[in-house]
Coordinates of C-alpha atoms in Angstrom, one line a residue:
Chain U
X347 CA 8.2 69.5 40.6
X348 CA 8.4 72.9 38.9
X349 CA 6.0 75.5 40.0
X350 CA 5.5 79.1 38.7
X351 CA 3.5 81.6 40.6
X352 CA 2.2 84.7 38.8
X353 CA 0.7 88.0 40.2
X354 CA -1.5 89.7 39.8
X355 CA -4.3 87.6 38.3
X356 CA -6.0 90.7 37.0
X357 CA -4.6 94.2 36.2
X358 CA -6.4 97.3 35.0
X359 CA -4.2 100.1 33.8
X360 CA -5.0 103.5 32.3
X361 CA -3.9 103.8 28.6
X362 CA -0.5 105.3 28.5
X363 CA 0.5 104.1 32.0
X364 CA 2.9 101.2 32.7
X365 CA 2.0 97.6 33.6
X366 CA 4.1 95.2 35.6
X367 CA 3.5 91.4 36.0
X368 CA 5.6 89.3 38.3
X369 CA 6.5 85.6 38.4
X370 CA 8.4 83.4 40.8
X371 CA 9.7 80.0 40.1
X372 CA 11.0 77.1 42.2
X373 CA 13.5 75.2 40.1
X374 CA 16.9 76.8 40.6
X375 CA 18.2 75.0 37.5
X376 CA 15.8 76.9 35.2
X377 CA 17.6 79.0 32.6
X378 CA 14.9 80.1 30.1
X379 CA 12.0 82.4 30.9
X380 CA 9.5 83.4 28.1
X381 CA 6.4 85.5 28.2
X382 CA 3.4 84.8 26.1
X383 CA 0.4 87.0 25.2
X384 CA -2.9 85.2 24.6
X385 CA -5.9 87.0 23.1
X386 CA -9.3 85.5 23.5
X387 CA -9.6 82.2 21.6
X388 CA -6.1 82.5 20.1
X389 CA -2.8 80.8 20.4
X390 CA -0.2 81.9 23.1
X391 CA 2.1 84.2 21.2
X392 CA 5.7 84.7 22.3
X393 CA 6.4 88.4 23.1
X394 CA 9.8 88.3 24.8
X395 CA 12.1 85.9 26.5
X396 CA 15.2 86.0 28.7
X397 CA 17.9 83.5 29.5
X398 CA 19.7 83.2 32.8
X399 CA 22.9 84.8 31.6
X400 CA 21.4 88.3 31.4
X401 CA 19.4 90.3 34.0
X402 CA 17.3 92.5 31.6
X403 CA 16.1 92.5 28.1
X404 CA 14.1 95.2 26.2
X405 CA 12.2 95.2 23.0
X406 CA 10.5 98.6 22.3
X407 CA 7.7 99.0 24.9
X408 CA 8.3 95.6 26.5
X409 CA 11.0 94.6 29.0
X410 CA 11.7 91.6 31.1
X411 CA 14.0 91.5 34.2
X412 CA 15.3 88.4 35.9
X413 CA 16.6 88.0 39.4
X414 CA 18.1 84.5 39.6
X415 CA 19.1 84.8 43.3
X416 CA 15.5 85.5 44.3
X417 CA 14.1 83.3 41.5
X418 CA 11.7 85.9 40.1
X419 CA 11.2 87.6 36.8
X420 CA 8.9 90.4 35.7
X421 CA 7.3 91.8 32.6
X422 CA 7.1 95.5 32.1
X423 CA 5.0 97.2 29.5
X424 CA 5.3 100.9 29.1
X425 CA 3.0 103.4 27.3
X426 CA 0.2 100.8 27.3
X427 CA -2.2 100.8 24.4
X428 CA -5.7 99.2 24.0
X429 CA -4.3 96.4 21.9
X430 CA -2.1 95.4 24.9
X431 CA -5.3 94.0 26.5
X432 CA -5.0 90.2 26.7
X433 CA -4.0 87.5 29.1
X434 CA -0.2 87.3 29.7
X435 CA 1.5 84.1 30.8
X436 CA 5.0 83.7 32.2
X437 CA 6.8 80.4 31.8
X438 CA 10.0 78.7 32.7
X439 CA 11.8 75.7 31.2
X440 CA 13.8 74.7 28.2
X441 CA 14.0 72.2 25.3
X442 CA 12.0 69.5 27.2
X443 CA 9.0 71.5 28.3
X444 CA 7.6 74.8 29.6
X445 CA 5.8 75.3 32.9
X446 CA 3.4 78.1 32.8
X447 CA 2.2 80.6 35.4
X448 CA -1.5 81.0 36.0
X449 CA -1.9 84.1 33.8
X450 CA -2.7 87.8 34.3
X451 CA -5.6 89.4 32.6
X452 CA -4.5 92.8 31.6
X453 CA -7.1 95.4 30.7
X454 CA -6.2 98.8 29.3
X455 CA -8.7 101.5 30.1
X456 CA -9.0 104.1 27.3
Chain Q
X830 CA 7.0 83.7 8.5
X831 CA 6.4 80.0 8.9
X832 CA 3.8 79.0 11.6
X833 CA 2.7 75.8 13.3
X834 CA -0.7 74.6 11.9
X835 CA -3.3 72.4 13.5
X836 CA -6.3 70.5 12.3
X837 CA -9.2 70.4 13.0
X838 CA -9.9 73.7 14.7
X839 CA -12.9 72.2 16.5
X840 CA -13.6 68.5 17.3
X841 CA -16.8 67.3 19.0
X842 CA -16.8 63.7 20.1
X843 CA -18.8 61.3 22.3
X844 CA -17.3 60.0 25.5
X845 CA -15.3 56.8 24.9
X846 CA -14.5 57.6 21.3
X847 CA -11.0 57.9 20.0
X848 CA -9.8 61.2 18.6
X849 CA -6.7 62.2 16.6
X850 CA -5.5 65.8 16.7
X851 CA -3.1 66.8 13.9
X852 CA -0.2 69.3 13.8
X853 CA 2.3 70.4 11.2
X854 CA 5.3 71.9 13.1
X855 CA 7.6 74.5 11.6
X856 CA 9.7 72.6 9.0
X857 CA 13.2 73.0 10.4
X858 CA 12.2 72.5 14.0
X859 CA 13.5 69.5 16.0
X860 CA 11.4 69.5 19.2
X861 CA 7.6 69.0 19.2
X862 CA 5.2 69.4 22.0
X863 CA 1.5 69.1 23.0
X864 CA -0.1 71.3 25.7
X865 CA -3.7 71.6 26.8
X866 CA -5.6 74.5 28.2
X867 CA -8.9 74.0 30.0
X868 CA -11.2 77.1 29.5
X869 CA -10.0 80.0 31.6
X870 CA -7.0 78.2 33.0
X871 CA -3.3 78.1 32.4
X872 CA -1.5 76.2 29.7
X873 CA -0.4 72.7 30.9
X874 CA 2.4 70.6 29.4
X875 CA 1.4 67.1 28.1
X876 CA 4.4 65.7 26.2
X877 CA 7.6 66.6 24.3
X878 CA 9.0 64.6 21.4
X879 CA 12.5 64.7 20.0
X880 CA 14.5 62.4 17.7
X881 CA 11.4 60.2 17.1
X882 CA 10.7 59.5 20.7
X883 CA 9.0 61.0 23.8
X884 CA 11.6 63.0 25.7
X885 CA 9.3 64.0 28.6
X886 CA 5.7 63.6 29.6
X887 CA 3.5 64.9 32.4
X888 CA 1.2 63.1 34.8
X889 CA -1.7 64.1 32.6
X890 CA -0.2 62.1 29.7
X891 CA -1.4 58.6 30.8
X892 CA -2.0 55.4 28.8
X893 CA -4.9 56.9 27.0
X894 CA -2.7 59.3 25.2
X895 CA -0.1 58.7 22.5
X896 CA 1.9 60.7 20.0
X897 CA 3.3 59.9 16.7
X898 CA 5.3 61.5 13.9
X899 CA 3.9 59.4 11.0
X900 CA 5.9 61.2 8.3
X901 CA 8.3 64.0 7.9
X902 CA 5.8 66.8 8.5
X903 CA 2.9 65.7 10.7
X904 CA 2.8 65.3 14.5
X905 CA -0.3 63.7 16.0
X906 CA -1.9 63.3 19.4
X907 CA -4.3 60.4 19.9
X908 CA -6.7 60.1 22.8
X909 CA -7.9 56.5 22.8
X910 CA -11.0 56.7 24.9
X911 CA -12.1 60.3 25.6
X912 CA -13.5 61.4 28.9
X913 CA -15.6 64.4 29.7
X914 CA -12.6 66.0 31.5
X915 CA -10.5 65.8 28.3
X916 CA -12.6 68.8 26.9
X917 CA -10.0 71.5 26.4
X918 CA -8.0 73.4 23.9
X919 CA -5.1 71.4 22.7
X920 CA -2.0 73.3 21.4
X921 CA 0.8 71.9 19.5
X922 CA 4.2 73.7 19.6
X923 CA 7.6 73.3 18.0
X924 CA 11.1 74.6 18.6
X925 CA 14.7 74.4 17.3
X926 CA 15.9 74.8 20.9
X927 CA 14.2 76.4 23.8
X928 CA 12.0 79.0 22.0
X929 CA 8.6 77.4 21.4
X930 CA 6.0 78.5 18.9
X931 CA 2.4 77.5 19.3
X932 CA -0.2 76.5 16.8
X933 CA -3.7 77.9 16.8
X934 CA -5.1 75.0 18.8
X935 CA -7.8 72.4 18.4
X936 CA -10.9 72.9 20.7
X937 CA -12.0 69.4 21.8
X938 CA -15.4 69.0 23.2
X939 CA -16.4 65.6 24.7
X940 CA -20.1 65.0 25.2

């Protein structure tokens, strides 16, 4: 079945520095890769997504890159701020379902 | 901006009891989903629903679980006989295509 591995499980970054979270997936037919941010006790919130026809997508301080050959994709957050502290989940899938990674707890150190 | 809503926010039940979790998806969405998240763990897919029928389900979604869209707005998850291990946060989601939007969740506690 589908499997998504996510690293690191925890990440501490000084405010203003960049954070990078990486995921690998197993299903070569996958073509949709969203990233969700989850604050404590809250819903997963979509922050950015990418489809397999592009290699990179950027939205202000957040960017995602996709390497379909290697079956991995990454989330990049630049100029980190305290409000970026949360758990981040990658996922892969489509209309039928999403398979989530195990999550990265990002802590921004003021 | 429209959002997925869920009720109740918290549900406490005794083992063996039936529970129904309710969701109102975003109104023009076509696909509906249930996921669960055990405390501190990842989000796990349970079931997807399209065109008034289940389109995919996971191994977790056994005979104790069922879903229904009883009218044009609600989408429900029923657990017939709850077990201790069913304690989790249950999230409903909806989409027009592949982009899924999640509700705030129902925290289910089975005693």
